[in-house]
Amino acid sequence: MNCTWQAGRNAPEDTQYFLYWQYSRYDDAKECELYIKDETGRNMGCRFENVTTKPENAYFLVNGSSKESQIQFYDEYIQLYKIEKLTPPSNITVSCDEIKHDCLIQWQRPQISHSNKDSCFKYEIIIKYKVRGISSPIFNINIHIFQRSNKRKKYLLKMRTAGSACYVSSAWGEWSAPVNFGK
């Protein structure tokens, strides 16, 4: 998980920031272990490793210190699953049947810490050949049959994922690397 912030407009140059977070008020607060620094050495972000997303709100606090003046803190409760950026589907394969003119597209869902159900995701597929593109509808399963209009053409396929339930972000993730298929 990456978190970033900006220095306050009137923050003195010696201001340093520290980030703390916790899943609930009963958990111990954790300070950032790996700060992202700007060119002056000021903490402007944090990288957390191995974060598990839970449906509950997580509490974040950015605290600042300066010898010149008091610094206003910033805190917020965030449902992490709502801001999670999903990775593209993986292991995308395309198998074409030369007689039936159809191609079977299969993939694996993104790996997230809080769900292992295929039904939690929806997928969008774009298939292009030459200049024209075919935008497929959205699928809730990880298999799709594409009817080729011309089996002599070379096609390019890209996919992306969004959540459809199960405390998974409904925002579309990044597109996959292109997959070529056909002749």
JSON list of C-alpha atoms in Angstrom, two decimals:
[
{"chain": "A", "resi": 1, "resn": "MET", "atom": "CA", "xyz": [0.00, 0.00, 0.00]},
{"chain": "A", "resi": 2, "resn": "ASN", "atom": "CA", "xyz": [1.33, 3.43, -0.93]},
{"chain": "A", "resi": 3, "resn": "CYS", "atom": "CA", "xyz": [0.16, 6.58, 0.88]},
{"chain": "A", "resi": 4, "resn": "THR", "atom": "CA", "xyz": [1.20, 10.11, -0.11]},
{"chain": "A", "resi": 5, "resn": "TRP", "atom": "CA", "xyz": [0.51, 13.62, 1.15]},
{"chain": "A", "resi": 6, "resn": "GLN", "atom": "CA", "xyz": [1.57, 17.22, 0.51]},
{"chain": "A", "resi": 7, "resn": "ALA", "atom": "CA", "xyz": [3.22, 19.64, 2.88]},
{"chain": "A", "resi": 8, "resn": "GLY", "atom": "CA", "xyz": [0.94, 22.30, 4.31]},
{"chain": "A", "resi": 9, "resn": "ARG", "atom": "CA", "xyz": [0.93, 25.62, 2.42]},
{"chain": "A", "resi": 10, "resn": "ASN", "atom": "CA", "xyz": [2.46, 27.50, 5.35]},
{"chain": "A", "resi": 11, "resn": "ALA", "atom": "CA", "xyz": [4.57, 24.68, 6.76]},
{"chain": "A", "resi": 12, "resn": "PRO", "atom": "CA", "xyz": [8.08, 25.77, 7.77]},
{"chain": "A", "resi": 13, "resn": "GLU", "atom": "CA", "xyz": [10.96, 24.19, 5.85]},
{"chain": "A", "resi": 14, "resn": "ASP", "atom": "CA", "xyz": [12.04, 22.10, 8.84]},
{"chain": "A", "resi": 15, "resn": "THR", "atom": "CA", "xyz": [8.62, 20.38, 9.04]},
{"chain": "A", "resi": 16, "resn": "GLN", "atom": "CA", "xyz": [8.82, 16.60, 9.11]},
{"chain": "A", "resi": 17, "resn": "TYR", "atom": "CA", "xyz": [5.80, 14.33, 8.75]},
{"chain": "A", "resi": 18, "resn": "PHE", "atom": "CA", "xyz": [5.05, 10.92, 10.26]},
{"chain": "A", "resi": 19, "resn": "LEU", "atom": "CA", "xyz": [2.29, 8.50, 9.29]},
{"chain": "A", "resi": 20, "resn": "TYR", "atom": "CA", "xyz": [0.51, 6.11, 11.67]},
{"chain": "A", "resi": 21, "resn": "TRP", "atom": "CA", "xyz": [-2.36, 3.76, 10.97]},
{"chain": "A", "resi": 22, "resn": "GLN", "atom": "CA", "xyz": [-4.44, 1.06, 12.62]},
{"chain": "A", "resi": 23, "resn": "TYR", "atom": "CA", "xyz": [-7.36, -1.19, 11.66]},
{"chain": "A", "resi": 24, "resn": "SER", "atom": "CA", "xyz": [-9.37, -0.40, 14.78]},
{"chain": "A", "resi": 25, "resn": "ARG", "atom": "CA", "xyz": [-8.99, 1.56, 17.96]},
{"chain": "A", "resi": 26, "resn": "TYR", "atom": "CA", "xyz": [-8.22, -1.73, 19.74]},
{"chain": "A", "resi": 27, "resn": "ASP", "atom": "CA", "xyz": [-5.19, -2.47, 17.53]},
{"chain": "A", "resi": 28, "resn": "ASP", "atom": "CA", "xyz": [-1.80, -0.92, 18.10]},
{"chain": "A", "resi": 29, "resn": "ALA", "atom": "CA", "xyz": [-1.00, 1.98, 15.79]},
{"chain": "A", "resi": 30, "resn": "LYS", "atom": "CA", "xyz": [1.77, 1.22, 13.29]},
{"chain": "A", "resi": 31, "resn": "GLU", "atom": "CA", "xyz": [4.21, 3.86, 12.10]},
{"chain": "A", "resi": 32, "resn": "CYS", "atom": "CA", "xyz": [5.37, 3.82, 8.53]},
{"chain": "A", "resi": 33, "resn": "GLU", "atom": "CA", "xyz": [8.45, 1.63, 8.08]},
{"chain": "A", "resi": 34, "resn": "LEU", "atom": "CA", "xyz": [9.47, 2.90, 4.65]},
{"chain": "A", "resi": 35, "resn": "TYR", "atom": "CA", "xyz": [8.96, 6.63, 4.07]},
{"chain": "A", "resi": 36, "resn": "ILE", "atom": "CA", "xyz": [8.97, 8.20, 0.62]},
{"chain": "A", "resi": 37, "resn": "LYS", "atom": "CA", "xyz": [11.02, 11.41, 0.80]},
{"chain": "A", "resi": 38, "resn": "ASP", "atom": "CA", "xyz": [11.05, 14.53, -1.36]},
{"chain": "A", "resi": 39, "resn": "GLU", "atom": "CA", "xyz": [14.22, 16.27, -2.60]},
{"chain": "A", "resi": 40, "resn": "THR", "atom": "CA", "xyz": [14.72, 18.01, 0.78]},
{"chain": "A", "resi": 41, "resn": "GLY", "atom": "CA", "xyz": [14.46, 14.77, 2.78]},
{"chain": "A", "resi": 42, "resn": "ARG", "atom": "CA", "xyz": [10.95, 15.51, 4.05]},
{"chain": "A", "resi": 43, "resn": "ASN", "atom": "CA", "xyz": [8.63, 12.50, 4.43]},
{"chain": "A", "resi": 44, "resn": "MET", "atom": "CA", "xyz": [5.91, 12.87, 1.79]},
{"chain": "A", "resi": 45, "resn": "GLY", "atom": "CA", "xyz": [4.64, 9.30, 1.55]},
{"chain": "A", "resi": 46, "resn": "CYS", "atom": "CA", "xyz": [4.89, 5.78, 2.87]},
{"chain": "A", "resi": 47, "resn": "ARG", "atom": "CA", "xyz": [5.03, 2.24, 1.52]},
{"chain": "A", "resi": 48, "resn": "PHE", "atom": "CA", "xyz": [3.46, -0.52, 3.58]},
{"chain": "A", "resi": 49, "resn": "GLU", "atom": "CA", "xyz": [4.22, -4.17, 2.80]},
{"chain": "A", "resi": 50, "resn": "ASN", "atom": "CA", "xyz": [1.74, -7.06, 3.12]},
{"chain": "A", "resi": 51, "resn": "VAL", "atom": "CA", "xyz": [-1.38, -5.06, 3.94]},
{"chain": "A", "resi": 52, "resn": "THR", "atom": "CA", "xyz": [-4.57, -7.07, 4.39]},
{"chain": "A", "resi": 53, "resn": "THR", "atom": "CA", "xyz": [-7.71, -5.25, 3.31]},
{"chain": "A", "resi": 54, "resn": "LYS", "atom": "CA", "xyz": [-10.66, -5.58, 5.66]},
{"chain": "A", "resi": 55, "resn": "PRO", "atom": "CA", "xyz": [-14.22, -4.28, 5.33]},
{"chain": "A", "resi": 56, "resn": "GLU", "atom": "CA", "xyz": [-13.85, -2.12, 8.45]},
{"chain": "A", "resi": 57, "resn": "ASN", "atom": "CA", "xyz": [-12.51, 1.41, 8.38]},
{"chain": "A", "resi": 58, "resn": "ALA", "atom": "CA", "xyz": [-8.77, 1.82, 8.91]},
{"chain": "A", "resi": 59, "resn": "TYR", "atom": "CA", "xyz": [-7.60, 4.91, 10.78]},
{"chain": "A", "resi": 60, "resn": "PHE", "atom": "CA", "xyz": [-4.76, 7.06, 9.35]},
{"chain": "A", "resi": 61, "resn": "LEU", "atom": "CA", "xyz": [-2.95, 9.92, 11.05]},
{"chain": "A", "resi": 62, "resn": "VAL", "atom": "CA", "xyz": [-0.31, 12.19, 9.51]},
{"chain": "A", "resi": 63, "resn": "ASN", "atom": "CA", "xyz": [1.46, 14.11, 12.24]},
{"chain": "A", "resi": 64, "resn": "GLY", "atom": "CA", "xyz": [3.97, 16.89, 11.67]},
{"chain": "A", "resi": 65, "resn": "SER", "atom": "CA", "xyz": [6.68, 18.46, 13.78]},
{"chain": "A", "resi": 66, "resn": "SER", "atom": "CA", "xyz": [8.67, 21.67, 13.44]},
{"chain": "A", "resi": 67, "resn": "LYS", "atom": "CA", "xyz": [10.89, 23.76, 15.71]},
{"chain": "A", "resi": 68, "resn": "GLU", "atom": "CA", "xyz": [9.33, 26.95, 14.31]},
{"chain": "A", "resi": 69, "resn": "SER", "atom": "CA", "xyz": [5.60, 26.34, 14.84]},
{"chain": "A", "resi": 70, "resn": "GLN", "atom": "CA", "xyz": [2.92, 23.82, 15.63]},
{"chain": "A", "resi": 71, "resn": "ILE", "atom": "CA", "xyz": [1.80, 21.67, 12.70]},
{"chain": "A", "resi": 72, "resn": "GLN", "atom": "CA", "xyz": [-1.83, 20.71, 12.16]},
{"chain": "A", "resi": 73, "resn": "PHE", "atom": "CA", "xyz": [-2.31, 16.95, 12.01]},
{"chain": "A", "resi": 74, "resn": "TYR", "atom": "CA", "xyz": [-4.49, 15.21, 9.43]},
{"chain": "A", "resi": 75, "resn": "ASP", "atom": "CA", "xyz": [-6.50, 12.10, 10.18]},
{"chain": "A", "resi": 76, "resn": "GLU", "atom": "CA", "xyz": [-9.10, 10.08, 8.33]},
{"chain": "A", "resi": 77, "resn": "TYR", "atom": "CA", "xyz": [-10.98, 6.79, 8.46]},
{"chain": "A", "resi": 78, "resn": "ILE", "atom": "CA", "xyz": [-10.77, 4.93, 5.14]},
{"chain": "A", "resi": 79, "resn": "GLN", "atom": "CA", "xyz": [-12.27, 1.68, 3.90]},
{"chain": "A", "resi": 80, "resn": "LEU", "atom": "CA", "xyz": [-9.19, 0.31, 2.14]},
{"chain": "A", "resi": 81, "resn": "TYR", "atom": "CA", "xyz": [-11.10, -1.91, -0.27]},
{"chain": "A", "resi": 82, "resn": "LYS", "atom": "CA", "xyz": [-12.78, 1.19, -1.75]},
{"chain": "A", "resi": 83, "resn": "ILE", "atom": "CA", "xyz": [-9.46, 2.76, -2.77]},
{"chain": "A", "resi": 84, "resn": "GLU", "atom": "CA", "xyz": [-7.64, -0.44, -3.78]},
{"chain": "A", "resi": 85, "resn": "LYS", "atom": "CA", "xyz": [-6.34, -0.41, -7.36]},
{"chain": "A", "resi": 86, "resn": "LEU", "atom": "CA", "xyz": [-6.87, -3.83, -8.87]},
{"chain": "A", "resi": 87, "resn": "THR", "atom": "CA", "xyz": [-4.21, -5.47, -10.98]},
{"chain": "A", "resi": 88, "resn": "PRO", "atom": "CA", "xyz": [-5.18, -6.81, -14.42]},
{"chain": "A", "resi": 89, "resn": "PRO", "atom": "CA", "xyz": [-6.22, -10.43, -14.81]},
{"chain": "A", "resi": 90, "resn": "SER", "atom": "CA", "xyz": [-3.24, -12.77, -15.11]},
{"chain": "A", "resi": 91, "resn": "ASN", "atom": "CA", "xyz": [-2.38, -15.83, -17.20]},
{"chain": "A", "resi": 92, "resn": "ILE", "atom": "CA", "xyz": [-4.58, -14.69, -20.09]},
{"chain": "A", "resi": 93, "resn": "THR", "atom": "CA", "xyz": [-4.70, -17.41, -22.75]},
{"chain": "A", "resi": 94, "resn": "VAL", "atom": "CA", "xyz": [-6.53, -17.62, -26.06]},
{"chain": "A", "resi": 95, "resn": "SER", "atom": "CA", "xyz": [-7.20, -20.94, -27.83]},
{"chain": "A", "resi": 96, "resn": "CYS", "atom": "CA", "xyz": [-8.82, -20.74, -31.27]},
{"chain": "A", "resi": 97, "resn": "ASP", "atom": "CA", "xyz": [-10.79, -23.45, -33.05]},
{"chain": "A", "resi": 98, "resn": "GLU", "atom": "CA", "xyz": [-10.00, -23.14, -36.76]},
{"chain": "A", "resi": 99, "resn": "ILE", "atom": "CA", "xyz": [-13.18, -24.97, -37.83]},
{"chain": "A", "resi": 100, "resn": "LYS", "atom": "CA", "xyz": [-15.75, -23.20, -35.63]},
{"chain": "A", "resi": 101, "resn": "HIS", "atom": "CA", "xyz": [-14.17, -19.73, -35.97]},
{"chain": "A", "resi": 102, "resn": "ASP", "atom": "CA", "xyz": [-14.32, -19.17, -32.23]},
{"chain": "A", "resi": 103, "resn": "CYS", "atom": "CA", "xyz": [-11.66, -18.55, -29.62]},
{"chain": "A", "resi": 104, "resn": "LEU", "atom": "CA", "xyz": [-11.77, -19.48, -25.97]},
{"chain": "A", "resi": 105, "resn": "ILE", "atom": "CA", "xyz": [-10.35, -16.76, -23.72]},
{"chain": "A", "resi": 106, "resn": "GLN", "atom": "CA", "xyz": [-9.41, -17.75, -20.16]},
{"chain": "A", "resi": 107, "resn": "TRP", "atom": "CA", "xyz": [-7.71, -15.88, -17.30]},
{"chain": "A", "resi": 108, "resn": "GLN", "atom": "CA", "xyz": [-7.11, -15.81, -13.56]},
{"chain": "A", "resi": 109, "resn": "ARG", "atom": "CA", "xyz": [-8.62, -13.19, -11.31]},
{"chain": "A", "resi": 110, "resn": "PRO", "atom": "CA", "xyz": [-6.43, -10.65, -9.50]},
{"chain": "A", "resi": 111, "resn": "GLN", "atom": "CA", "xyz": [-4.98, -11.86, -6.22]},
{"chain": "A", "resi": 112, "resn": "ILE", "atom": "CA", "xyz": [-6.25, -9.77, -3.32]},
{"chain": "A", "resi": 113, "resn": "SER", "atom": "CA", "xyz": [-5.80, -10.38, 0.39]},
{"chain": "A", "resi": 114, "resn": "HIS", "atom": "CA", "xyz": [-9.44, -10.39, 1.43]},
{"chain": "A", "resi": 115, "resn": "SER", "atom": "CA", "xyz": [-11.30, -12.51, -1.15]},
{"chain": "A", "resi": 116, "resn": "ASN", "atom": "CA", "xyz": [-10.69, -15.67, -3.12]},
{"chain": "A", "resi": 117, "resn": "LYS", "atom": "CA", "xyz": [-14.07, -15.79, -4.89]},
{"chain": "A", "resi": 118, "resn": "ASP", "atom": "CA", "xyz": [-14.30, -15.45, -8.66]},
{"chain": "A", "resi": 119, "resn": "SER", "atom": "CA", "xyz": [-17.79, -13.97, -8.28]},
{"chain": "A", "resi": 120, "resn": "CYS", "atom": "CA", "xyz": [-16.35, -10.83, -6.65]},
{"chain": "A", "resi": 121, "resn": "PHE", "atom": "CA", "xyz": [-14.98, -9.53, -9.95]},
{"chain": "A", "resi": 122, "resn": "LYS", "atom": "CA", "xyz": [-16.18, -8.33, -13.32]},
{"chain": "A", "resi": 123, "resn": "TYR", "atom": "CA", "xyz": [-14.03, -8.03, -16.43]},
{"chain": "A", "resi": 124, "resn": "GLU", "atom": "CA", "xyz": [-13.88, -5.90, -19.54]},
{"chain": "A", "resi": 125, "resn": "ILE", "atom": "CA", "xyz": [-12.25, -7.15, -22.73]},
{"chain": "A", "resi": 126, "resn": "ILE", "atom": "CA", "xyz": [-11.18, -5.11, -25.75]},
{"chain": "A", "resi": 127, "resn": "ILE", "atom": "CA", "xyz": [-10.27, -7.00, -28.91]},
{"chain": "A", "resi": 128, "resn": "LYS", "atom": "CA", "xyz": [-8.82, -5.12, -31.89]},
{"chain": "A", "resi": 129, "resn": "TYR", "atom": "CA", "xyz": [-7.69, -5.98, -35.38]},
{"chain": "A", "resi": 130, "resn": "LYS", "atom": "CA", "xyz": [-6.17, -3.58, -37.84]},
{"chain": "A", "resi": 131, "resn": "VAL", "atom": "CA", "xyz": [-7.86, -0.24, -37.15]},
{"chain": "A", "resi": 132, "resn": "ARG", "atom": "CA", "xyz": [-11.24, -1.41, -35.88]},
{"chain": "A", "resi": 133, "resn": "GLY", "atom": "CA", "xyz": [-11.82, -2.30, -32.25]},
{"chain": "A", "resi": 134, "resn": "ILE", "atom": "CA", "xyz": [-14.43, -4.53, -30.69]},
{"chain": "A", "resi": 135, "resn": "SER", "atom": "CA", "xyz": [-15.37, -3.65, -27.14]},
{"chain": "A", "resi": 136, "resn": "SER", "atom": "CA", "xyz": [-16.87, -6.62, -25.39]},
{"chain": "A", "resi": 137, "resn": "PRO", "atom": "CA", "xyz": [-19.51, -6.39, -22.72]},
{"chain": "A", "resi": 138, "resn": "ILE", "atom": "CA", "xyz": [-18.60, -6.92, -19.10]},
{"chain": "A", "resi": 139, "resn": "PHE", "atom": "CA", "xyz": [-18.24, -10.48, -17.82]},
{"chain": "A", "resi": 140, "resn": "ASN", "atom": "CA", "xyz": [-18.55, -11.88, -14.30]},
{"chain": "A", "resi": 141, "resn": "ILE", "atom": "CA", "xyz": [-16.83, -15.16, -15.07]},
{"chain": "A", "resi": 142, "resn": "ASN", "atom": "CA", "xyz": [-13.26, -15.88, -16.04]},
{"chain": "A", "resi": 143, "resn": "ILE", "atom": "CA", "xyz": [-13.94, -17.50, -19.40]},
{"chain": "A", "resi": 144, "resn": "HIS", "atom": "CA", "xyz": [-15.29, -15.97, -22.62]},
{"chain": "A", "resi": 145, "resn": "ILE", "atom": "CA", "xyz": [-15.86, -17.24, -26.18]},
{"chain": "A", "resi": 146, "resn": "PHE", "atom": "CA", "xyz": [-15.02, -14.76, -28.94]},
{"chain": "A", "resi": 147, "resn": "GLN", "atom": "CA", "xyz": [-16.54, -15.35, -32.40]},
{"chain": "A", "resi": 148, "resn": "ARG", "atom": "CA", "xyz": [-13.95, -14.40, -35.02]},
{"chain": "A", "resi": 149, "resn": "SER", "atom": "CA", "xyz": [-15.34, -12.81, -38.16]},
{"chain": "A", "resi": 150, "resn": "ASN", "atom": "CA", "xyz": [-12.15, -13.57, -40.08]},
{"chain": "A", "resi": 151, "resn": "LYS", "atom": "CA", "xyz": [-9.77, -16.33, -39.05]},
{"chain": "A", "resi": 152, "resn": "ARG", "atom": "CA", "xyz": [-6.97, -14.91, -41.22]},
{"chain": "A", "resi": 153, "resn": "LYS", "atom": "CA", "xyz": [-6.59, -11.77, -39.15]},
{"chain": "A", "resi": 154, "resn": "LYS", "atom": "CA", "xyz": [-4.30, -11.16, -36.21]},
{"chain": "A", "resi": 155, "resn": "TYR", "atom": "CA", "xyz": [-6.08, -9.89, -33.10]},
{"chain": "A", "resi": 156, "resn": "LEU", "atom": "CA", "xyz": [-4.93, -8.00, -30.03]},
{"chain": "A", "resi": 157, "resn": "LEU", "atom": "CA", "xyz": [-6.71, -8.44, -26.68]},
{"chain": "A", "resi": 158, "resn": "LYS", "atom": "CA", "xyz": [-6.54, -6.39, -23.46]},
{"chain": "A", "resi": 159, "resn": "MET", "atom": "CA", "xyz": [-8.49, -6.88, -20.23]},
{"chain": "A", "resi": 160, "resn": "ARG", "atom": "CA", "xyz": [-9.14, -5.11, -16.96]},
{"chain": "A", "resi": 161, "resn": "THR", "atom": "CA", "xyz": [-10.94, -5.87, -13.70]},
{"chain": "A", "resi": 162, "resn": "ALA", "atom": "CA", "xyz": [-13.32, -4.17, -11.28]},
{"chain": "A", "resi": 163, "resn": "GLY", "atom": "CA", "xyz": [-15.13, -5.42, -8.21]},
{"chain": "A", "resi": 164, "resn": "SER", "atom": "CA", "xyz": [-18.74, -6.46, -8.47]},
{"chain": "A", "resi": 165, "resn": "ALA", "atom": "CA", "xyz": [-19.32, -7.35, -4.81]},
{"chain": "A", "resi": 166, "resn": "CYS", "atom": "CA", "xyz": [-17.48, -8.78, -1.76]},
{"chain": "A", "resi": 167, "resn": "TYR", "atom": "CA", "xyz": [-15.82, -5.58, -0.53]},
{"chain": "A", "resi": 168, "resn": "VAL", "atom": "CA", "xyz": [-13.81, -5.14, -3.74]},
{"chain": "A", "resi": 169, "resn": "SER", "atom": "CA", "xyz": [-13.30, -1.71, -5.31]},
{"chain": "A", "resi": 170, "resn": "SER", "atom": "CA", "xyz": [-15.80, -0.97, -8.08]},
{"chain": "A", "resi": 171, "resn": "ALA", "atom": "CA", "xyz": [-13.26, 1.20, -9.92]},
{"chain": "A", "resi": 172, "resn": "TRP", "atom": "CA", "xyz": [-11.72, -0.29, -13.06]},
{"chain": "A", "resi": 173, "resn": "GLY", "atom": "CA", "xyz": [-8.10, -1.35, -12.64]},
{"chain": "A", "resi": 174, "resn": "GLU", "atom": "CA", "xyz": [-5.23, -1.10, -15.12]},
{"chain": "A", "resi": 175, "resn": "TRP", "atom": "CA", "xyz": [-5.36, -2.75, -18.54]},
{"chain": "A", "resi": 176, "resn": "SER", "atom": "CA", "xyz": [-3.42, -5.96, -19.02]},
{"chain": "A", "resi": 177, "resn": "ALA", "atom": "CA", "xyz": [-0.46, -6.24, -21.35]},
{"chain": "A", "resi": 178, "resn": "PRO", "atom": "CA", "xyz": [-1.67, -6.92, -24.91]},
{"chain": "A", "resi": 179, "resn": "VAL", "atom": "CA", "xyz": [-2.17, -10.56, -25.92]},
{"chain": "A", "resi": 180, "resn": "ASN", "atom": "CA", "xyz": [-1.85, -11.37, -29.64]},
{"chain": "A", "resi": 181, "resn": "PHE", "atom": "CA", "xyz": [-3.75, -14.22, -31.26]},
{"chain": "A", "resi": 182, "resn": "GLY", "atom": "CA", "xyz": [-4.84, -15.30, -34.71]},
{"chain": "A", "resi": 183, "resn": "LYS", "atom": "CA", "xyz": [-2.86, -15.46, -37.94]}
]
